[in-house]
Coordinates of C-alpha atoms in Angstrom, one line a residue:
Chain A
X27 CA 81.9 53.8 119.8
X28 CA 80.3 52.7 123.0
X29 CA 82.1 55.9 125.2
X30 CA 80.6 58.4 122.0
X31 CA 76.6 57.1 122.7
X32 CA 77.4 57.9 126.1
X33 CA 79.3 61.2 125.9
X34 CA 76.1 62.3 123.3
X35 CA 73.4 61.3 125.9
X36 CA 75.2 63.6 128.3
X37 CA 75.7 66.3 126.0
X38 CA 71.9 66.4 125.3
X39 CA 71.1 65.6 129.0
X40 CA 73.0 68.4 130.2
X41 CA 72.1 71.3 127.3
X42 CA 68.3 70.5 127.8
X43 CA 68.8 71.1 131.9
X44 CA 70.9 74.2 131.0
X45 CA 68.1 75.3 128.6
X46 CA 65.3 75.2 130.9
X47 CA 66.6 75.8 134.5
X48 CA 69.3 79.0 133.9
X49 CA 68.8 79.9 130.5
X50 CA 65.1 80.5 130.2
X51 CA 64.6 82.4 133.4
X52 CA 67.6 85.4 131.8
X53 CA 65.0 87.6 130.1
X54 CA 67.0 90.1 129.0
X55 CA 65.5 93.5 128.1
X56 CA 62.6 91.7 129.4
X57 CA 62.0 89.0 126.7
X58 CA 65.1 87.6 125.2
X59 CA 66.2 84.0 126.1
X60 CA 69.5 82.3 124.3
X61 CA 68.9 79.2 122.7
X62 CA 72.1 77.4 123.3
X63 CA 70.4 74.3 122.9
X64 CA 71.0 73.9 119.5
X65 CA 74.7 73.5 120.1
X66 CA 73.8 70.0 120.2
X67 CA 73.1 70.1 116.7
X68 CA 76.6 71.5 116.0
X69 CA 78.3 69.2 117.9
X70 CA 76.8 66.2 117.2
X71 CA 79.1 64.0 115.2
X72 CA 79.1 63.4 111.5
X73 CA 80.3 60.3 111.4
X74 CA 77.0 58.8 113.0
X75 CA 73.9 58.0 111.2
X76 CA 72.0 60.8 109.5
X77 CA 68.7 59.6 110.9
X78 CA 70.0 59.7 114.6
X79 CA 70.5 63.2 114.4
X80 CA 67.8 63.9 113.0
X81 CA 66.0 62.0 115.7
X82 CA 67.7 63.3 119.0
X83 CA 67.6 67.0 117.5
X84 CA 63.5 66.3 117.8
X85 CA 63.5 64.6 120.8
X86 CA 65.5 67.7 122.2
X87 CA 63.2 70.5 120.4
X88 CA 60.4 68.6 121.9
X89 CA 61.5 68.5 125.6
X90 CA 62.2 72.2 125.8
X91 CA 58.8 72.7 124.0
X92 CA 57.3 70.5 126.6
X93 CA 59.1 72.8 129.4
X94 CA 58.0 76.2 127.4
X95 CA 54.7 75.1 126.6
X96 CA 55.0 76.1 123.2
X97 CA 53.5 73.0 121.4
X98 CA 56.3 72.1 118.1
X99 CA 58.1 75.3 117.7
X100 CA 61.2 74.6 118.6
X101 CA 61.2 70.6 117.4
X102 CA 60.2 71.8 114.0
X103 CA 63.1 74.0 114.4
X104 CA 65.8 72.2 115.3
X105 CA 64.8 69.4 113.0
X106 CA 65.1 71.6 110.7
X107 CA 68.5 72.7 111.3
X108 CA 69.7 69.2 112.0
X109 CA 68.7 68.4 108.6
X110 CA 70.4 71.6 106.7
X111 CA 73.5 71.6 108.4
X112 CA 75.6 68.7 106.7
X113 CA 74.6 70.5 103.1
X114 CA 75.1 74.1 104.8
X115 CA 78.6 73.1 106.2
X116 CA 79.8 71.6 102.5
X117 CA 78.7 75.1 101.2
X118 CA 80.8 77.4 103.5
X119 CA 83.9 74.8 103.8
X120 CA 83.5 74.6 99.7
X121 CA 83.6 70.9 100.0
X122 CA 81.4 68.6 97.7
X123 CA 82.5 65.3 100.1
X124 CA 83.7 65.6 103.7
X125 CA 85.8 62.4 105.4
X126 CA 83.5 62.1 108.2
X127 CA 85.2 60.2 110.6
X128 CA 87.8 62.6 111.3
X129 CA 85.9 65.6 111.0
X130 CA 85.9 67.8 113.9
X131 CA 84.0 71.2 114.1
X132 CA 86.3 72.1 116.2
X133 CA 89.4 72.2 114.0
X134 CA 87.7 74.5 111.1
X135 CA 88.7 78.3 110.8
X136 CA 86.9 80.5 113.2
X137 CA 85.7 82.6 110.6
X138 CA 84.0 79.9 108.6
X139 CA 82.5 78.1 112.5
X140 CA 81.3 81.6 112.9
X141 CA 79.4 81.9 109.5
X142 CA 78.0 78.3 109.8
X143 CA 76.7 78.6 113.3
X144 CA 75.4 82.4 112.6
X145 CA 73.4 80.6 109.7
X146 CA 72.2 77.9 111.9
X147 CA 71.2 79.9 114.7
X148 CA 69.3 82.6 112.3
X149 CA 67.3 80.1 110.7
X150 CA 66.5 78.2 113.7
X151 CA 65.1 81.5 115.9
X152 CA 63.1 83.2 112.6
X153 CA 61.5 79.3 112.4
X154 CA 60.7 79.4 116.1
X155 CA 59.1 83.0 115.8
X156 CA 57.4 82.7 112.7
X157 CA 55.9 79.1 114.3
X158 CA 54.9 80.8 117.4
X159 CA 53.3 84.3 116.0
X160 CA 51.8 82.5 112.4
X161 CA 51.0 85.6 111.3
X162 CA 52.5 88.5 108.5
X163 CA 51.0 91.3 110.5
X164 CA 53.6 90.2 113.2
X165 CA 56.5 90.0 110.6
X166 CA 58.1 93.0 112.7
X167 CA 58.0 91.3 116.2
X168 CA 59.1 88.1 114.3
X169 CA 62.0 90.0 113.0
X170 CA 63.1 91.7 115.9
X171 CA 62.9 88.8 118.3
X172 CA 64.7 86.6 115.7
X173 CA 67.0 89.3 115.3
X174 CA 68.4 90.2 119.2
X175 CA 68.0 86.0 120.3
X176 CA 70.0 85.6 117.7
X177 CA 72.9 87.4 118.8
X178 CA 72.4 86.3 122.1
X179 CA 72.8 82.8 121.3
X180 CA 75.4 83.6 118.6
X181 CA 77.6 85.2 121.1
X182 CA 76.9 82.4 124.1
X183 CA 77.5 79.7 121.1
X184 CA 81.0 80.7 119.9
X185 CA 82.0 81.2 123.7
X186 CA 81.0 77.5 124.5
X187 CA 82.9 76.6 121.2
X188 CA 86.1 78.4 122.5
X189 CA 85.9 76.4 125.9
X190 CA 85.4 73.0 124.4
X191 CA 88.4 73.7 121.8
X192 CA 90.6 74.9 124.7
X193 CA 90.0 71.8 126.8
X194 CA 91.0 69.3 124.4
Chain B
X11 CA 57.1 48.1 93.3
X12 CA 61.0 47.9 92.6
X13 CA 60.6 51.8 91.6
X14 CA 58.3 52.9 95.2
X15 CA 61.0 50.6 96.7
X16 CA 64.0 52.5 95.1
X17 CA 62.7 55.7 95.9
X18 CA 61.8 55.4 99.6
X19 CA 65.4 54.0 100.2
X20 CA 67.1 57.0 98.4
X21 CA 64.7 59.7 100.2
X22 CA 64.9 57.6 103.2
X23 CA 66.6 61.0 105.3
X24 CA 64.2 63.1 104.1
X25 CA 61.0 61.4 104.2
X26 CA 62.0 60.5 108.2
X27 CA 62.6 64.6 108.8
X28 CA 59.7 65.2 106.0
X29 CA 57.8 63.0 108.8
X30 CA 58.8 64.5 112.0
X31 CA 58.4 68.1 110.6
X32 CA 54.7 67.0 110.4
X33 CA 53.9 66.1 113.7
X34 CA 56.0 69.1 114.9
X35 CA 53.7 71.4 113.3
X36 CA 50.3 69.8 114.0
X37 CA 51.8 70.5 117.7
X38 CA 52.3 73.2 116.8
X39 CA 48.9 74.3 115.6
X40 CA 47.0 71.9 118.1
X41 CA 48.7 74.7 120.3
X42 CA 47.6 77.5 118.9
X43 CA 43.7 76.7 119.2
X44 CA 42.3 77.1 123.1
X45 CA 42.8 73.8 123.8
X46 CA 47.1 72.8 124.2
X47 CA 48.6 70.2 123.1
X48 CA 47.6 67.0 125.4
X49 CA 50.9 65.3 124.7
X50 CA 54.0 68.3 124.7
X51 CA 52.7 70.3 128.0
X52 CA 54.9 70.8 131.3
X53 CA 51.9 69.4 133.7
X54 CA 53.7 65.8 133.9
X55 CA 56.1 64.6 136.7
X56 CA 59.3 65.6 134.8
X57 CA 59.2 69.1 134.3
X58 CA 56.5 69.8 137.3
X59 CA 59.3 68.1 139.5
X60 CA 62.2 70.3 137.6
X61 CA 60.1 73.7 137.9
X62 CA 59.3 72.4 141.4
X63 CA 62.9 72.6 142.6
X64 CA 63.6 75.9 140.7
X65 CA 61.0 77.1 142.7
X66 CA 62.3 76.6 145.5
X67 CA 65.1 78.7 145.3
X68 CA 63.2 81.5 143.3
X69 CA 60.5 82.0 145.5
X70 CA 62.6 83.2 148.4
X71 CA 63.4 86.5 147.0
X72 CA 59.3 87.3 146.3
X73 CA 58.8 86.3 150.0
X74 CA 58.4 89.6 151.8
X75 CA 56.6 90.6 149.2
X76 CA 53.7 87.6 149.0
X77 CA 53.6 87.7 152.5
X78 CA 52.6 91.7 152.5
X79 CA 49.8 90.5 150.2
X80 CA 48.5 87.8 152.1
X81 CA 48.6 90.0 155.0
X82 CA 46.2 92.4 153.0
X83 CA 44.0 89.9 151.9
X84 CA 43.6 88.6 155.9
X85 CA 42.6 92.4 156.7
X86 CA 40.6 92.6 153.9
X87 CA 38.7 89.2 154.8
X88 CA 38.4 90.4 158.5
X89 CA 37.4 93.8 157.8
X90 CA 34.2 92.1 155.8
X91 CA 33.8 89.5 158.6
X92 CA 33.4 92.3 161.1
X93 CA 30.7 93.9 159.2
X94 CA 28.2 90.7 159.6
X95 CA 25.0 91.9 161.6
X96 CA 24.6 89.3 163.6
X97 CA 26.7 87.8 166.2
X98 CA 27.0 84.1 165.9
X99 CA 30.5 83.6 167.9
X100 CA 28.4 82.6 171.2
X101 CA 26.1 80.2 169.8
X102 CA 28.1 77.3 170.0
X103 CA 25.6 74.6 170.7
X104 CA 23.1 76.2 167.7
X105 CA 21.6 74.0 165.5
X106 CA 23.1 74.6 161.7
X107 CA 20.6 74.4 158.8
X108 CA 22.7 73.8 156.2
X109 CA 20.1 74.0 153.8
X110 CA 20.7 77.8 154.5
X111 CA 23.6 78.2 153.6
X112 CA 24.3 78.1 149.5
X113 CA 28.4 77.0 148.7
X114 CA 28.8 78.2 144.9
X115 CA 32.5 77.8 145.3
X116 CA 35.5 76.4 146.9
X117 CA 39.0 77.5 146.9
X118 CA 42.5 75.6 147.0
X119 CA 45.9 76.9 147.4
X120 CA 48.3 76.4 144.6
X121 CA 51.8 77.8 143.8
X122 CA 53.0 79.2 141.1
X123 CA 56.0 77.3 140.1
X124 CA 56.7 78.9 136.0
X125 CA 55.4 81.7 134.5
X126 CA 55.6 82.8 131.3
X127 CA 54.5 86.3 129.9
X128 CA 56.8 87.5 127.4
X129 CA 55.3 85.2 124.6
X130 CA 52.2 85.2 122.5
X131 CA 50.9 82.1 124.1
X132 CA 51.8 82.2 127.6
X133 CA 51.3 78.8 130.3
X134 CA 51.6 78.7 134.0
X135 CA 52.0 75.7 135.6
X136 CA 51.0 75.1 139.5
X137 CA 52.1 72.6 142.2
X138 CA 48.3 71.1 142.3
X139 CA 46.8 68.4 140.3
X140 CA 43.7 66.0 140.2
X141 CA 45.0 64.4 143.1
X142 CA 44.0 67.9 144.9
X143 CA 40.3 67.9 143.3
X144 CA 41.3 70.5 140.7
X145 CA 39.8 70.0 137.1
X146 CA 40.6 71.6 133.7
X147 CA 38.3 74.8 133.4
X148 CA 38.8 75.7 136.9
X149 CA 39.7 79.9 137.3
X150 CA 43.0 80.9 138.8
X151 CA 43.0 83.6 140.9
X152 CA 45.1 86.0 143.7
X153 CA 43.8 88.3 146.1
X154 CA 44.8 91.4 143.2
X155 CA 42.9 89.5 140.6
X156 CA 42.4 86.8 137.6
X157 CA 45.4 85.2 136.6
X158 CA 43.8 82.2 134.1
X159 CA 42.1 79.0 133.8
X160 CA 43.5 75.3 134.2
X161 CA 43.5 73.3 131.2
X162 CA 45.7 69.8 131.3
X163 CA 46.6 68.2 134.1
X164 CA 48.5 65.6 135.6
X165 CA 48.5 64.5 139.2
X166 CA 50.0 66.8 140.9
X167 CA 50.8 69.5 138.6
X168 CA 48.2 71.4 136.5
X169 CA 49.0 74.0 133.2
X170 CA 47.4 77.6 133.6
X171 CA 46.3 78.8 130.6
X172 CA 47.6 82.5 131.8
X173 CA 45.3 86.0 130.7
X174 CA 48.3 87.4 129.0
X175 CA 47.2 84.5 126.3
X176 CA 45.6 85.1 122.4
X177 CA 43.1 82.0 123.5
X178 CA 41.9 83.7 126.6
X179 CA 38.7 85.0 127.0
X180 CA 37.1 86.9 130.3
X181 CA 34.1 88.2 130.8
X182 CA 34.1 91.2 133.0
X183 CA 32.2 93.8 133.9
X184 CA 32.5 97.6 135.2
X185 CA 31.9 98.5 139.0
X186 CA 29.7 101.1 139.1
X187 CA 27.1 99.5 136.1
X188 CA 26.0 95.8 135.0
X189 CA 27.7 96.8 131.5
X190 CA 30.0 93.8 130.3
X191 CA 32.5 93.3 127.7
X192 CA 35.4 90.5 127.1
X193 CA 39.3 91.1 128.0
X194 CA 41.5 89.6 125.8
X195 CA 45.4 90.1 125.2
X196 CA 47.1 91.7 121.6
X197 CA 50.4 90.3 123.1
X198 CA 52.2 93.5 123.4
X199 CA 52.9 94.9 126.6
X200 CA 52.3 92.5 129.8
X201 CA 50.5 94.9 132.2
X202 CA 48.3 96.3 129.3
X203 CA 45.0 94.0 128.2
X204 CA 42.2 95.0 125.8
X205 CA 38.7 95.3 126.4
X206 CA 36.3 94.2 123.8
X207 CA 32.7 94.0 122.8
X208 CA 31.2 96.5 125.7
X209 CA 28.3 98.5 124.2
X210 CA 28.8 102.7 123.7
X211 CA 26.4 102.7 126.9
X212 CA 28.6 101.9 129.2
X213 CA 30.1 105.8 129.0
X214 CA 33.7 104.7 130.5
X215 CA 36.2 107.1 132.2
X216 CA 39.7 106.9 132.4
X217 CA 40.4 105.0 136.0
X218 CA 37.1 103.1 136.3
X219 CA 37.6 99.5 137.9
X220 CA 36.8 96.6 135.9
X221 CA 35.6 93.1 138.2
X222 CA 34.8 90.0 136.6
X223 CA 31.3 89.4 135.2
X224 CA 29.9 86.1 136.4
X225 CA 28.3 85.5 133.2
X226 CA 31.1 82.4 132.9
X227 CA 30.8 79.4 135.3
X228 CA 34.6 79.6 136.1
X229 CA 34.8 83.0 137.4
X230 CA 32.8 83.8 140.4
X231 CA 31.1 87.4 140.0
X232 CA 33.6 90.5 141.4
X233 CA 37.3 89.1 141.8
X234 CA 38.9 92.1 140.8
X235 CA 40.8 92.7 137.8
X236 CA 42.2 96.4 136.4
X237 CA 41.4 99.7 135.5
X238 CA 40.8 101.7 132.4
X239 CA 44.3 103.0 131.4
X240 CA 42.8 104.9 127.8
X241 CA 40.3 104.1 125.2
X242 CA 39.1 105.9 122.1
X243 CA 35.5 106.4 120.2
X244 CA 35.0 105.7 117.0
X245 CA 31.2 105.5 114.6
X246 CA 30.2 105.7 118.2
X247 CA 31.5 102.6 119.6
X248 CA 34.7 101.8 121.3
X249 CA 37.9 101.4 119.2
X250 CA 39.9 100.3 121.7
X251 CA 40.5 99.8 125.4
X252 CA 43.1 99.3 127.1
X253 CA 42.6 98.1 130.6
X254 CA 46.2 98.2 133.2
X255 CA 45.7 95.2 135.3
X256 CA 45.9 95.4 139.4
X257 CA 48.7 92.2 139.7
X258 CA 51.9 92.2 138.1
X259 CA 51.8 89.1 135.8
X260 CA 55.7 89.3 136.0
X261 CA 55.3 88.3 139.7
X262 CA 53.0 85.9 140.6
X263 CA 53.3 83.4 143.9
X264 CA 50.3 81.9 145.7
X265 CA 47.2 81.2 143.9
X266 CA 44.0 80.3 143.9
X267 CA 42.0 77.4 142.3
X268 CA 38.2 78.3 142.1
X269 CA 36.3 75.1 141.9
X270 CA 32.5 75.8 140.9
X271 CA 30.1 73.0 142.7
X272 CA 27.5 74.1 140.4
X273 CA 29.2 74.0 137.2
X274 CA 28.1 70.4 135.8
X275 CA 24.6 71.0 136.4
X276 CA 24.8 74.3 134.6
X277 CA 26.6 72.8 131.7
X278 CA 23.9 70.0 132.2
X279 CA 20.7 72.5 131.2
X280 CA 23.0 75.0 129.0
X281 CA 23.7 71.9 126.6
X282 CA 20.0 70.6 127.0
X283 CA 19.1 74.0 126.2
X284 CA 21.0 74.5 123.3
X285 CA 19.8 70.8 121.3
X286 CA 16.7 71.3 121.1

């Protein structure tokens, strides 16, 4: 139990310096930044407390708003998506309960991960957009930018899943 | 009771997230007016010292280039000091009446150390803080123009609150007549801002160069700032300009803090002013 506090505290520590020193200077095409940063939400274990995740997924929106400037956006995001994702997950694995101490993301079929974390990621960029524009004459920009960071962090995502599933 | 009781423990999950969401969005918002949030900003010792070290890396691949601009500014300076009238280089034992001389405004060198300009609301931060005399509402500039005004601060890091932001406001004026108008930024391209609010007597061209106004305490009267890329007439008043600026907002190193002396006692009578 003791060696999984510690293990999440580095997995947050070390997304969060990822976020803001390498993966918010890329600007691709100018403009577009991954979020991988909400892999934390994916990988934090089910088996712990529903409010922790909650929690941590705030703390972690907040830093990298604190970082970007960018008041709440992406705390009110990843809240968000911390909160959707054990009802989301039931959904695509067709499951009404899920044994959640041996549960491992890691072990589902690819095609189902890939639907889940597309979801996730979707819902989590069009929230930080809409937050940050708060406006429906911007719907396009909103749209777009949701749209390419989105794939960007879809692609970067899966990769990082691939890696950790090859390791252990 | 029993029944508030009952309810709070089975909503428990999503009254905590129904709770956080709240204060993530009044952030939010708090951000959105001119003012940023006072709690989720990067001038504090964590990510000052983070963007700090990133810094230190990044700004060796601009350094040719910043040092090309500072040597233009030094010409520029000398060229002007040359032009003085009198010589005063040989009167070193002369008596200085400093009630002569009128200060308006200091200057302090800051770094750049993040900048943002692909957003809608777009933050600098620099490597100077209130440990280095520098106060929110102080203007940012470089030797190719404005950059933006200081808003929260820490010790030793302050937030830029950059031109290429909704919230920012400049006044500026044209060269060749006292006409003045605001910039402000639709949050489109980052080279391209819009002037707003100058009168039909102005009588623009294509290519004239805009300065700032000094009708603002925080901006001292002709730092430079861009010229007039297009504009259109409409009901005989401006549409729309669209003003290409003289720095490259992508690319910004060594700054300038403007500190107004003057500024409390002009706030001082402008507030008296306006309560009675």
């Amino acid at each position: 139990m003791n060696s999984n506090i510690i293990q999440n505290m580095i997995l947050f520590i070390s997304l969060l310096l990822l976020q803001v020193i390498l993966l918010n200077n890329i600007e691709l095409f100018g403009y577009i930044n991954p979020f991988l940063y909400i892999l934390f939400v994916i990988l934090f274990p089910f088996s712990r407390n529903r409010g922790a995740v909650l929690f941590f997924s705030f703390l972690l929106g907040l830093f990298v708003d604190m970082f970007l400037n960018s008041g709440g956006t992406n705390a009110a995001a990843t809240l968000f998506i911390a909160y959707i994702r054990l009802p989301l997950l039931k959904t695509i694995l067709r499951k009404s309960e899920i044994d959640y101490v041996v549960f491992n993301i890691l072990k589902q079929p690819f095609l189902k991960i890939l639907v889940y974390v597309s979801f996730l990621t979707f819902i989590h960029s069009f929230i930080v957009f809409s937050l940050e524009y708060f406006k429906f004459s911007d719907l396009g920009i909103i749209l777009s930018r949701t749209f390419l960071t989105s794939i960007f962090t879809i692609i970067l995502t899966i990769f990082s899943l691939i890696l950790l599933s090859r390791k252990k | 009771m029993q029944q508030i009781v009952n309810f709070i423990i089975k909503y428990k999950f999503f009254l905590f997230f129904l709770l956080l969401e709240i204060i993530a969005i009044s952030f939010t918002i708090q951000n959105h007016s001119y003012h940023n949030s006072k709690f989720v900003n990067s001038a504090n010792f964590l990510t000052g010292g983070i963007y700090k070290r990133i810094n230190r890396f990044k700004e060796y691949g601009d350094l040719k280039e910043h040092n090309q601009q500072l040597l233009n500014e030094n010409t520029k300076l000398k060229n002007i000091l040359s032009k003085q009238n009198i010589d005063t280089s040989s009167q070193v034992f002369g008596l200085i009446d400093t009630t002569k001389y009128f200060q308006k405004y200091l200057y302090t060198p800051a770094q750049v150390i993040d900048n943002q300009y692909h957003k809608k609301y777009n933050y600098l931060t620099i490597d100077k803080g209130s440990n280095d005399g520098i106060d929110s509402d102080q203007g940012v500039i470089n030797s190719k123009g404005v950059i933006g005004i200081t808003q929260n601060l820490s010790k030793n890091y302050t937030t830029v609150l950059s031109i290429l932001n909704e919230n920012s406001k400049i006044n500026v004026r044209l060269v060749n007549s006292l006409h003045f108008g605001t910039l402000q930024w639709d949050g489109k391209n980052y080279n391209i801002l819009q002037l707003v609010d100058l009168p039909i007597q102005a009588n623009i061209q294509k290519g004239d160069s805009l300065i700032t106004g000094g009708k603002s305490i925080i901006f001292p009267e002709g730092i430079p700032v861009g010229i007039v890329e297009d504009f259109s007439v409409e009901n005989n008043s401006y549409r729309f300009i669209n003003v290409k600026l003289f720095n490259d907002m992508s690319a910004i190193g060594p700054v300038n803090v403007v500190i107004s002396l003057y500024k409390d006692e002009i706030k001082k009578i402008q507030e008296s002013t306006t309560n009675e």
